[in-house]
Short mmCIF file of C-alpha atoms and ligand atoms in Angstrom, two decimals:
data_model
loop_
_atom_site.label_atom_id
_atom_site.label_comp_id
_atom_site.label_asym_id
_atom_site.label_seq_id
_atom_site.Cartn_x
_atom_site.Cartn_y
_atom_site.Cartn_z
CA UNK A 1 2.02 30.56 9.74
CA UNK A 2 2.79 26.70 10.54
CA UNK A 3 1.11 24.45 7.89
CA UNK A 4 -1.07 23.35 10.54
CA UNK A 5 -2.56 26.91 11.51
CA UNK A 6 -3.55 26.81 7.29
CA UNK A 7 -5.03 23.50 7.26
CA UNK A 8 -7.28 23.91 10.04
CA UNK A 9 -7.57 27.49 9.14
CA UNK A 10 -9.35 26.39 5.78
CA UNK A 11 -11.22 23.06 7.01
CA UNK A 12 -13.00 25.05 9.84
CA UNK A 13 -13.43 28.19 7.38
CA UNK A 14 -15.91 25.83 5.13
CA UNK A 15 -17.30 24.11 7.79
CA UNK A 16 -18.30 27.25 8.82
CA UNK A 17 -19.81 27.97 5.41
CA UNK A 18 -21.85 24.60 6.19
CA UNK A 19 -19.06 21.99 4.84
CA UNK A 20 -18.67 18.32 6.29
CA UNK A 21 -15.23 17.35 6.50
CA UNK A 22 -14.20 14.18 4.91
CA UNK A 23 -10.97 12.39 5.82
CA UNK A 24 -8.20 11.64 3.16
CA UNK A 25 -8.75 9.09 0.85
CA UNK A 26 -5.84 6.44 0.87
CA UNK A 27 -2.44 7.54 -1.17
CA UNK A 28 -3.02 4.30 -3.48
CA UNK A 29 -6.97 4.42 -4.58
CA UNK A 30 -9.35 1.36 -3.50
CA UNK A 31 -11.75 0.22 -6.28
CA UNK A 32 -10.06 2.91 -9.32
CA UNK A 33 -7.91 0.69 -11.44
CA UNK A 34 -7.99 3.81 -13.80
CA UNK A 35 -4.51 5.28 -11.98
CA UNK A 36 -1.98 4.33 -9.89
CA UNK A 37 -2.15 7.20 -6.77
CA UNK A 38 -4.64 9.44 -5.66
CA UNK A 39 -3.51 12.51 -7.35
CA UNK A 40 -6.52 15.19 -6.54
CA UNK A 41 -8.91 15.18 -4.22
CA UNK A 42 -11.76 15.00 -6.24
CA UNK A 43 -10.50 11.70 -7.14
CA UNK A 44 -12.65 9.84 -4.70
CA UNK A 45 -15.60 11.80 -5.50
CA UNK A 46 -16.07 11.12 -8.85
CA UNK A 47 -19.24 9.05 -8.38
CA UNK A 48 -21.00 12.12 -6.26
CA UNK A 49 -19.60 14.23 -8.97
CA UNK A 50 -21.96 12.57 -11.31
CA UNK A 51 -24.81 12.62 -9.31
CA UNK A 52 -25.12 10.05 -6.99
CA UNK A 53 -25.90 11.54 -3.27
CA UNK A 54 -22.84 11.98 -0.80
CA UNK A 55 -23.65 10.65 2.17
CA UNK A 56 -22.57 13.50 4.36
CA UNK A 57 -24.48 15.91 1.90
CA UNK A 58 -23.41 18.52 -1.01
CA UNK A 59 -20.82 20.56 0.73
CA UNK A 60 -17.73 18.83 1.59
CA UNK A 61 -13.83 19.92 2.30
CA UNK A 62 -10.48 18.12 3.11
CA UNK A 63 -6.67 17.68 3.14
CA UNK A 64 -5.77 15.02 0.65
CA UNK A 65 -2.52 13.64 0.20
CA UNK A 66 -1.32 13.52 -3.44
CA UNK A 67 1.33 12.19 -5.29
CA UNK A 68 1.64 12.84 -9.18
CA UNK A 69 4.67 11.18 -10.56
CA UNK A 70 3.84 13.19 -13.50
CA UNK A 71 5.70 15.96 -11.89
CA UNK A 72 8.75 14.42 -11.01
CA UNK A 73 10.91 15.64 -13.69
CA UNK A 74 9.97 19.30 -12.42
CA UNK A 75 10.85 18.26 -8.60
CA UNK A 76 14.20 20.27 -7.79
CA UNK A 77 13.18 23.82 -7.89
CA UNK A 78 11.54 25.57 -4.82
CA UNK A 79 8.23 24.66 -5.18
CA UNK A 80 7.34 21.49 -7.54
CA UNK A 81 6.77 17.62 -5.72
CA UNK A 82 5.43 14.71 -6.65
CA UNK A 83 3.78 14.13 -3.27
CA UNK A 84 1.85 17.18 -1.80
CA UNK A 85 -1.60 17.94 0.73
CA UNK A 86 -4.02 19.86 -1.31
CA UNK A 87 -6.90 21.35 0.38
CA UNK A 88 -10.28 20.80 -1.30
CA UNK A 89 -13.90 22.29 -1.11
CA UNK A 90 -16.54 20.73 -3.24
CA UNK A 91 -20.33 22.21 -4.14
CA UNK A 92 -22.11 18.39 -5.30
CA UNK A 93 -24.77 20.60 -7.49
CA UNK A 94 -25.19 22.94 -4.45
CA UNK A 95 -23.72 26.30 -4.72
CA UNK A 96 -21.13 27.49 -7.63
CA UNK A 97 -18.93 30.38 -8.53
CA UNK A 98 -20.33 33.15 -6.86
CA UNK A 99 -20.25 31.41 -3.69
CA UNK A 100 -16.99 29.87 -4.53
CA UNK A 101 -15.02 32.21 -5.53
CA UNK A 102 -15.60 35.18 -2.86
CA UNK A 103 -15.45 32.34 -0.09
CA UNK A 104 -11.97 31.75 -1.24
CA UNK A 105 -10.83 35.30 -1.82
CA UNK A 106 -12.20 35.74 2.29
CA UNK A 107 -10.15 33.00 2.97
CA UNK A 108 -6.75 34.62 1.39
CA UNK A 109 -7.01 37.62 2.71
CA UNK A 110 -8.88 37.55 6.09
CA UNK A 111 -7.72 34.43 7.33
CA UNK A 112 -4.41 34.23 6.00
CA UNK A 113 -4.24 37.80 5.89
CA UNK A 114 -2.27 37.29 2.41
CA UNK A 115 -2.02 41.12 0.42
CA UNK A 116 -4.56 42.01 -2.27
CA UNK A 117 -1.66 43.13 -4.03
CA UNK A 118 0.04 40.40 -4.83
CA UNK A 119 -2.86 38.16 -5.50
CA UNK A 120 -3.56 37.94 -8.97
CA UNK A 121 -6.19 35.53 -11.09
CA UNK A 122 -6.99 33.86 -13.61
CA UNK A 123 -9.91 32.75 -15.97
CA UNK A 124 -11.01 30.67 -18.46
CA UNK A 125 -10.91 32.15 -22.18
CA UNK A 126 -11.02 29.80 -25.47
CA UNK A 127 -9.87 32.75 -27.82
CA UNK A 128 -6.59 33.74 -24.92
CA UNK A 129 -3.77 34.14 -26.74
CA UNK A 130 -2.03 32.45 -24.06
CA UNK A 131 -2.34 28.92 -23.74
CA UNK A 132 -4.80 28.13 -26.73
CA UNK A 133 -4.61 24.61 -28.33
CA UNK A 134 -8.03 23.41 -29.33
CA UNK A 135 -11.53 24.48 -29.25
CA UNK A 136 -13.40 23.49 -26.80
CA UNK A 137 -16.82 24.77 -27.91
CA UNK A 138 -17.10 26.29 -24.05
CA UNK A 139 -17.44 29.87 -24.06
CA UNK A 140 -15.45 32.66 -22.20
CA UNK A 141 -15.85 32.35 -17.91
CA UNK A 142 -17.38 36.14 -17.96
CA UNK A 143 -19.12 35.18 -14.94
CA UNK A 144 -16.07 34.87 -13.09
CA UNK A 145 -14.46 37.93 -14.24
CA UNK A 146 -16.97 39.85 -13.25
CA UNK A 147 -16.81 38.17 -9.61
CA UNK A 148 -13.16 38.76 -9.53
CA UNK A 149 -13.34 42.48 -10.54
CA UNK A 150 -16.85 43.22 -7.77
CA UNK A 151 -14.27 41.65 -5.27
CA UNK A 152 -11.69 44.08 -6.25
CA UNK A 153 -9.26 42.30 -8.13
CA UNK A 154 -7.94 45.47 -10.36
CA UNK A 155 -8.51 44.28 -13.82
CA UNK A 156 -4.67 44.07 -14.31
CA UNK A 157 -4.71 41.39 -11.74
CA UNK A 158 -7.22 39.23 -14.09
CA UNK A 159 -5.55 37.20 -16.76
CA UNK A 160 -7.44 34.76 -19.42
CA UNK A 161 -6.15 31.65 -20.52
CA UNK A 162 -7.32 29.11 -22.46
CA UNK A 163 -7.59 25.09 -22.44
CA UNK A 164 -4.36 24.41 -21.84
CA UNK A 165 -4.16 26.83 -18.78
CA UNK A 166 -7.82 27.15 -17.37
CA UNK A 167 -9.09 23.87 -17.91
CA UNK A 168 -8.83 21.06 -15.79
CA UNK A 169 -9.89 17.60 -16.07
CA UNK A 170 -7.68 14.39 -14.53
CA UNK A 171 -6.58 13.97 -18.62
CA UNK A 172 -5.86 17.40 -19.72
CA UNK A 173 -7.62 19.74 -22.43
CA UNK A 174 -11.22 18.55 -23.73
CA UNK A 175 -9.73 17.11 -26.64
CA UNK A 176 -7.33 14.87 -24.69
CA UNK A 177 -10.68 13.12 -22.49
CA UNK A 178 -11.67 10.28 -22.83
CA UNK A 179 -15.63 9.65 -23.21
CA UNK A 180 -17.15 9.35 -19.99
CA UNK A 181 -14.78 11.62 -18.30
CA UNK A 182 -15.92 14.62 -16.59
CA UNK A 183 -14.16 18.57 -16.32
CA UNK A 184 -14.80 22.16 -16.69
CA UNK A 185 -12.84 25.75 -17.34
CA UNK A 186 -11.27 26.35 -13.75
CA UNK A 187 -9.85 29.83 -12.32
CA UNK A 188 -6.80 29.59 -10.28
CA UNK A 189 -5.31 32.23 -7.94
CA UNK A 190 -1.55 33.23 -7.96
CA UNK A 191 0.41 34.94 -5.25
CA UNK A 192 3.13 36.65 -6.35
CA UNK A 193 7.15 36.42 -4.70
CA UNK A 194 7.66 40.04 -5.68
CA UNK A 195 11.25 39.47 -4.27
CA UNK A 196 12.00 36.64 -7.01
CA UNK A 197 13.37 38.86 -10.36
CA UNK A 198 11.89 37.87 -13.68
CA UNK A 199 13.68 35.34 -15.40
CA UNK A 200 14.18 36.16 -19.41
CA UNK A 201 14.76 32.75 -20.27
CA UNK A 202 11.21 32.25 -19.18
CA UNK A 203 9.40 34.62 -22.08
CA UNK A 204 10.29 38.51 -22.11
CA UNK A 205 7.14 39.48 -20.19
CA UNK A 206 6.27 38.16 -16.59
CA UNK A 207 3.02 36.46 -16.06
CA UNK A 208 0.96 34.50 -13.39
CA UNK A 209 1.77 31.30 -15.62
CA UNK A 210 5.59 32.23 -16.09
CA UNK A 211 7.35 29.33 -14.74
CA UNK A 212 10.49 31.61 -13.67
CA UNK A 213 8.86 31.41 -10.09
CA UNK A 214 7.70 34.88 -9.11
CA UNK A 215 3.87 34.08 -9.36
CA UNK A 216 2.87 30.95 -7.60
CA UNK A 217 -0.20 29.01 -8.08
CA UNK A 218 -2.00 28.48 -4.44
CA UNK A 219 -5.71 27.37 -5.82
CA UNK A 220 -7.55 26.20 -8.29
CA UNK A 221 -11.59 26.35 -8.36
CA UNK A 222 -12.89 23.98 -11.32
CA UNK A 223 -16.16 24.00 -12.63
CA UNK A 224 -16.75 20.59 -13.08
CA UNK A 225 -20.10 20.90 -15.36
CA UNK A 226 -19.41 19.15 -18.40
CA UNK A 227 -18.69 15.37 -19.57
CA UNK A 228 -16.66 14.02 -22.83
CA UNK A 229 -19.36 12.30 -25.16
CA UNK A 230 -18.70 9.04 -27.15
CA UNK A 231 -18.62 11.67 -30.66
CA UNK A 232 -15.92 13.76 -29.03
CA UNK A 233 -18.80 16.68 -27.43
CA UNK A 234 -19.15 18.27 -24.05
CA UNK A 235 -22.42 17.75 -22.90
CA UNK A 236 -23.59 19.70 -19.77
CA UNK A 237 -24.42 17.39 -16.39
CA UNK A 238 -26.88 17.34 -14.76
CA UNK A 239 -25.57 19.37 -11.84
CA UNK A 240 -22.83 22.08 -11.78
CA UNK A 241 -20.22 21.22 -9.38
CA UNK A 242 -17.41 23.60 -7.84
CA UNK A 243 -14.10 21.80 -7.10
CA UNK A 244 -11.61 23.57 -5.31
CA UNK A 245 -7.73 22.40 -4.62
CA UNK A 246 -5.22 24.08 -3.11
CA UNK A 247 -1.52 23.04 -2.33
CA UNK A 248 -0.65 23.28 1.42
CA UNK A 249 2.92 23.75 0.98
CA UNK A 250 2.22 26.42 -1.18
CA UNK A 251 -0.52 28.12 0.52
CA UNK A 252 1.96 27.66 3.60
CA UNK A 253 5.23 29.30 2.24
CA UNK A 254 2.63 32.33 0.96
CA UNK A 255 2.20 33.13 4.53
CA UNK A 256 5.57 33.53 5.32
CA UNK A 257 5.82 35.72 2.24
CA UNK A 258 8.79 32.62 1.16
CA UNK A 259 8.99 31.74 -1.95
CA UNK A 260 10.50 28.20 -0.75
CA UNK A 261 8.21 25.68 0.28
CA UNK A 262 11.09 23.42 1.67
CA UNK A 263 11.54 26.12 4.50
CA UNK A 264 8.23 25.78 5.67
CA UNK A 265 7.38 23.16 8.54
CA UNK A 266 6.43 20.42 5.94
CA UNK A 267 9.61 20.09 4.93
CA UNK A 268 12.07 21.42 7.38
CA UNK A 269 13.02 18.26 9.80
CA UNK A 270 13.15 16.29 6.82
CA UNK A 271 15.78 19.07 5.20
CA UNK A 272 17.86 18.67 9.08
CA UNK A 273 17.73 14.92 9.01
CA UNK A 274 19.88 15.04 5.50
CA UNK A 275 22.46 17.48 6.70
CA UNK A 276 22.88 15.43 9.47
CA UNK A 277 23.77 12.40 7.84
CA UNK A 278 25.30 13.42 4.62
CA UNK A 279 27.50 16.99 6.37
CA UNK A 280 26.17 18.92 3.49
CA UNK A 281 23.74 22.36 4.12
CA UNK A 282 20.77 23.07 2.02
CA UNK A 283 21.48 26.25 2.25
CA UNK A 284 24.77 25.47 -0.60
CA UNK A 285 23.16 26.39 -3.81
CA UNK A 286 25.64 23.59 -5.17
CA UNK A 287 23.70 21.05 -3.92
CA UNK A 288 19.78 22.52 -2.87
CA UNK A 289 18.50 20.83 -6.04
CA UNK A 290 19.61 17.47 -4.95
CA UNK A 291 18.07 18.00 -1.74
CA UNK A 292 15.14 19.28 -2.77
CA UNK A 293 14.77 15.93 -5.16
CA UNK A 294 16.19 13.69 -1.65
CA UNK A 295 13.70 15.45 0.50
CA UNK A 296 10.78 15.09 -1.81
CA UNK A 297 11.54 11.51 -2.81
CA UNK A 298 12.11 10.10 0.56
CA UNK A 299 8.47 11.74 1.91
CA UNK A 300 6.76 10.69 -0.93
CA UNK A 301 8.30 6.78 -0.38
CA UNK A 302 7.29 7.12 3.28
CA UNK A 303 4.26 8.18 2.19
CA UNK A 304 3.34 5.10 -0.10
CA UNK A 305 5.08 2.54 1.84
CA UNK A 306 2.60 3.52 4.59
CA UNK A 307 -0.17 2.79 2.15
CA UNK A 308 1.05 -0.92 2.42
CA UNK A 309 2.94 -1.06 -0.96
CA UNK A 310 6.42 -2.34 -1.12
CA UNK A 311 9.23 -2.07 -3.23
CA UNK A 312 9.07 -4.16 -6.61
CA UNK A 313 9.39 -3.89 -10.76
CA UNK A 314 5.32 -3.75 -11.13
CA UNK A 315 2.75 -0.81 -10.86
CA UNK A 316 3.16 1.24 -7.79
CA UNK A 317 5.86 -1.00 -6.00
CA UNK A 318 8.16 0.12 -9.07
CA UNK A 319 7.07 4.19 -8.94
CA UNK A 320 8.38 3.29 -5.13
CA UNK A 321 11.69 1.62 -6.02
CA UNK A 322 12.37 4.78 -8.62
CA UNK A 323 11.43 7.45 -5.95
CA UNK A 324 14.43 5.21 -3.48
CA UNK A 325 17.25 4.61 -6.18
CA UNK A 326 17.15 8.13 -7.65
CA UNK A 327 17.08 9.42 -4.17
CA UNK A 328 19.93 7.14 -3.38
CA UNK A 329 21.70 8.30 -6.53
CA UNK A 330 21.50 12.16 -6.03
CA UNK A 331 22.50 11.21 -2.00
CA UNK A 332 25.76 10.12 -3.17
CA UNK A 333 26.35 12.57 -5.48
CA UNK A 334 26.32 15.12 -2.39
CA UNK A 335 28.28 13.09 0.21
CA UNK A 336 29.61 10.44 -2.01
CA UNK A 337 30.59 7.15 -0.80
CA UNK A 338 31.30 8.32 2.56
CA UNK A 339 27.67 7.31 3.59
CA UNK A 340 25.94 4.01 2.18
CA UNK A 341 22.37 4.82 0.41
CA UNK A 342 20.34 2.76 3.57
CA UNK A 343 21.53 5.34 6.02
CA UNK A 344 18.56 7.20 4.24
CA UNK A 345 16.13 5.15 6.33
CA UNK A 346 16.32 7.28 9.39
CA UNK A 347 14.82 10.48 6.52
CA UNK A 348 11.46 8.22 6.82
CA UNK A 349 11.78 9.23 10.71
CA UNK A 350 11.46 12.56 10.11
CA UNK A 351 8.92 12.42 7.48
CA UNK A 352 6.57 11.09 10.38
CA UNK A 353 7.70 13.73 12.97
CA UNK A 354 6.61 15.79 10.63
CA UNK A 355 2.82 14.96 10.30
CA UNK A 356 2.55 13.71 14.21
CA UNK A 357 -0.70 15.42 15.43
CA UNK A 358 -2.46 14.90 12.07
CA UNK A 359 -4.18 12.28 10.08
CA UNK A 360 -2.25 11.82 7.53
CA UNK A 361 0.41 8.90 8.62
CA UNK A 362 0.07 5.94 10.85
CA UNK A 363 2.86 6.49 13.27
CA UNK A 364 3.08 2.82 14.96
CA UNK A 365 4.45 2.33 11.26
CA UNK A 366 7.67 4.41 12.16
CA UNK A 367 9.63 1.22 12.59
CA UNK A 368 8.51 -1.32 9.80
CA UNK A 369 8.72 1.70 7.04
CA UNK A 370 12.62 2.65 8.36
CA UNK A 371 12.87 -1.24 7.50
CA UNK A 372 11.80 -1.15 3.85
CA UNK A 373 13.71 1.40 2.96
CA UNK A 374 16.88 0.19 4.42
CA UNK A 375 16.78 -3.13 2.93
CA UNK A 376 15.52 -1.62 -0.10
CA UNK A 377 18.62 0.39 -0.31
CA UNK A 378 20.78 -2.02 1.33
CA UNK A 379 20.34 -4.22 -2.19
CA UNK A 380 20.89 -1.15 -4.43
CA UNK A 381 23.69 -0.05 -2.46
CA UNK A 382 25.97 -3.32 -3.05
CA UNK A 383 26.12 -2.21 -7.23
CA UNK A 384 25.51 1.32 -6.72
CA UNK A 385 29.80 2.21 -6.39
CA UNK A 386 30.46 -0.40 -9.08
CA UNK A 387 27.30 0.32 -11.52
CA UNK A 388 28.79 4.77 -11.09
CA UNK A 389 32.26 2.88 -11.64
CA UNK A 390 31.56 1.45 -14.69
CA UNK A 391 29.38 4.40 -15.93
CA UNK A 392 32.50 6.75 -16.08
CA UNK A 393 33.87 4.12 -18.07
CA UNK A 394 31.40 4.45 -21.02
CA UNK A 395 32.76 7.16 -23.96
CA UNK A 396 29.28 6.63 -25.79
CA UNK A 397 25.92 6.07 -24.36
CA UNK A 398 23.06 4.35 -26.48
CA UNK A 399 20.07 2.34 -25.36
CA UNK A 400 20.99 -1.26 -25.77
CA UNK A 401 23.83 -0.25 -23.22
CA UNK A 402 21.16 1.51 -21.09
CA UNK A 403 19.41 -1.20 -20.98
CA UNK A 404 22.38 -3.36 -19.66
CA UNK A 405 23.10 -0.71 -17.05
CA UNK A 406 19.68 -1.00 -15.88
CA UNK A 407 19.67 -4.89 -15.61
CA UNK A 408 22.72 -5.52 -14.15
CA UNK A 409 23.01 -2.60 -11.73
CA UNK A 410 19.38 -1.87 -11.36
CA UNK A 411 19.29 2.14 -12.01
CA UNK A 412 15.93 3.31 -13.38
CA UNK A 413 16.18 4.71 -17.05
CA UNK A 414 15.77 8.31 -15.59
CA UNK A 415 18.42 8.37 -13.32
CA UNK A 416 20.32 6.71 -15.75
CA UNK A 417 19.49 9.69 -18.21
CA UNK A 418 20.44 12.25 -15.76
CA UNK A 419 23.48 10.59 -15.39
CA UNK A 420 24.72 10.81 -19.11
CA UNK A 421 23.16 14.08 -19.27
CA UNK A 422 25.92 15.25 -16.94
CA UNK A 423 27.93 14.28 -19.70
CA UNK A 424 26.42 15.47 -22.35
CA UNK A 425 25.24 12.35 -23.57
CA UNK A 426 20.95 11.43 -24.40
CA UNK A 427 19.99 8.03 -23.91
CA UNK A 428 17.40 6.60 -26.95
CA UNK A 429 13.98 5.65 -25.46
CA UNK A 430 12.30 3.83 -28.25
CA UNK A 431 16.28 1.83 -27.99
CA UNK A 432 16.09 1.00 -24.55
CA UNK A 433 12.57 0.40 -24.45
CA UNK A 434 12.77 -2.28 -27.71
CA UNK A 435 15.73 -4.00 -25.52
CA UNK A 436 13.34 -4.12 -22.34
CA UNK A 437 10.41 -5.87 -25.05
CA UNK A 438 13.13 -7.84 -26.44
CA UNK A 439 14.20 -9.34 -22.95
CA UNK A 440 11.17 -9.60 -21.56
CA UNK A 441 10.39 -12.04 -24.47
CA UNK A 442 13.43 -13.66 -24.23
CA UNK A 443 12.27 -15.17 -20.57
CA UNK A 444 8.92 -15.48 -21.54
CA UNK A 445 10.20 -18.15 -23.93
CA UNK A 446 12.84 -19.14 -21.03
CA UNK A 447 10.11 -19.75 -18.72
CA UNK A 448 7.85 -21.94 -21.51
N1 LIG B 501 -8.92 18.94 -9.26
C1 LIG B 501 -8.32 20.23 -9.34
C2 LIG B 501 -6.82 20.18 -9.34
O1 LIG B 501 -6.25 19.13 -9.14
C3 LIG B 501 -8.81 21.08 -8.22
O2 LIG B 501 -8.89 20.31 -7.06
O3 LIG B 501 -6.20 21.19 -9.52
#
């Protein structure tokens, strides 16, 4: 299926189960000075989370962009990026897991016709021997095994985990809330790539949570019931809330039975627009990790630069300049200096090809975005030859030298850090980081 036949698939699926849809809240959230991107779609609900009435009612569903720098270190496999379009059902104290869950499991397997058999699921358990790490007081999600298994799901499709698995709040495990905050055990569904082989250096036995790649996960149902107390309890709201998030992409490439979400539609002009400039195929395994970081980092910079921020050293205008540079970097690595860095401002083209028909991207912004990223990368370009120049130059790595490298050529401490790792080499943190205090101080005093 094209990504569009699954996201209006699953918007007019819970419409027709009485859901209002909601349009996606901006990439960079208005009035939440508690994060720097929208990175769920509950995110903007919070407030009717708690209580106070929705205006379009209890039952709502949408396509959210998301971008979770979190994940950028896993970006350059098949299916992790930081920016993504997750699907999302909520119940605002209407209905809850036995509504939920079949609703979803219809949706799987009658409208995207995906096969029982490789769907698999999971629930919450505090005593799992997977995934354990603190007790949570909560007990075992019985109710939703027992769903899972009148639905069908043969009990060796069913797996338990615990808090660090099958709970989900926007901070992690209970213990890692903060008061206030709200969460709940959550049970995800997995479809399984039976074509991808186990990989041993994974854990000897396969599992819907293995990361080696065969089991996917395409949804996640939370329970959002409880919130973190001031003395470090759950205490039950008021109302019981269901919300659901699913990744496009992933849900996408599950259709097409492919475990690689960069061949689906989302991501395949952007894939032909960098083999056209740089000469080099995806398809070479030597260099499908770099393109899977290019491809991911250049949508995700479209993305945010079309939320009106622009590159800069401060809060999201420096997550921005990061996502450029180390996209620049790992171009040049491919093509090397044959191509300047800027020539990836035509990749922002594609990125908007790519969501014209939908919502999601303001396409009169085609133009001024292509703009930003070419100066952007015009600047970084200049010291980019001479900054890799003097780089091969360095026998020993250590953070006060980082830190140089950083100011005088500009690369970001990660890209500088996969740059030694190449050679073997680990750059200190806490070394660079005292440098960065040191000279920040330094002009502080400059400026007095
Ligand atoms: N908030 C949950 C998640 O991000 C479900 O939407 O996985």
């Amino acid at each position: 299926m094209t990504s569009e036949e699954v996201r209006r698939k699953y918007i007019e699926f819970f419409v027709r189960y009485g859901h209002q849809e909601i349009p996606s809240a901006s990439l960079v959230p208005e009035n939440d000075p508690s994060t720097l991107f929208t990175s769920a779609g509950m995110q903007p609900l919070v407030p009717y989370l708690l209580g106070k009435p929705h205006p379009q009612g209890k039952r709502l569903v949408n396509s959210q962009k998301c971008f979770r720098a979190q994940d950028i270190e896993e970006v350059g496999d098949n299916r992790h990026t930081t920016f993504f379009e997750m699907l999302g059902n909520w119940s605002l104290g209407d209905y809850f897991k036995k509504e939920q869950l079949p609703w979803f499991w219809q949706f799987l397997t009658e409208e995207l016709k995906l096969s029982h058999e490789k769907l698999y699921v999971s629930i919450f358990d505090p005593s799992a021997s997977l995934g354990t790490g603190g007790n949570s007081g909560v007990p075992k999600d019985n109710e939703s095994y027992e769903i899972w298994k009148s639905l069908g799901v043969p009990e060796d499709h069913i797996f338990a985990y615990g808090v660090e698995k099958n709970w989900w709040s926007r901070s992690g495990t209970p213990e890692q809330m903060p008061a206030g905050e709200i969460g709940g055990p959550d049970s995800e569904v997995f479809y399984e790539f039976t074509q991808v082989e186990h990989d041993p250096r994974f854990g000897d036995k396969c599992h819907p949570n293995c990361d080696c790649g065969r089991f996917v996960e395409i949804g996640n149902s939370v329970f959002i019931q409880y919130q973190k107390q001031a003395d470090g309890t759950l205490q039950e709201l008021t109302q019981k809330n269901v919300d659901f998030g699913g990744g496009l992409e992933r849900m996408t490439a599950a259709t097409n039975d492919n475990p690689d979400i960069f061949e689906t539609d989302l991501f395949s002009k952007i894939i032909t627009a960098i083999e056209n400039i740089s000469g080099r195929s995806y398809q070479d395994i030597a260099v499908s990790e770099q393109f899977e970081i290019i491809t991911d980092h250049m949508k995700a910079a479209t993305f945010i630069i079309a939320s009106d921020i622009l590159p800069s050293n401060k809060m999201q205008g420096y997550v921005l300049r990061r996502l450029l540079r180390r996209a620049a970097v790992k171009f040049n690595s491919i093509c090397g200096s044959t191509e300047k860095p800027q020539d990836l401002a035509v990749v922002s083209g594609s990125v908007i090809d790519t969501y014209a028909g939908t919502d999601m991207l303001d396409i009169s912004k085609k133009d001024e975005i292509a703009d930003v990223i070419r100066q952007e990368l015009d600047k970084f370009g200049k010291t980019l030859e001479r900054g890799l120049a003097e780089i091969e130059k360095i026998a020993q790595i250590d953070g006060k030298i980082a830190f140089d490298l950083y100011q005088t050529y500009g690369f970001p401490l990660e890209v500088l850090e996969e740059l030694f790792a190449v050679k073997g080499q680990k750059i200190d943190r806490q070394q660079f980081n005292e440098e960065f205090s040191r000279h920040q101080q330094v002009s502080r005093q400059g400026v007095k």
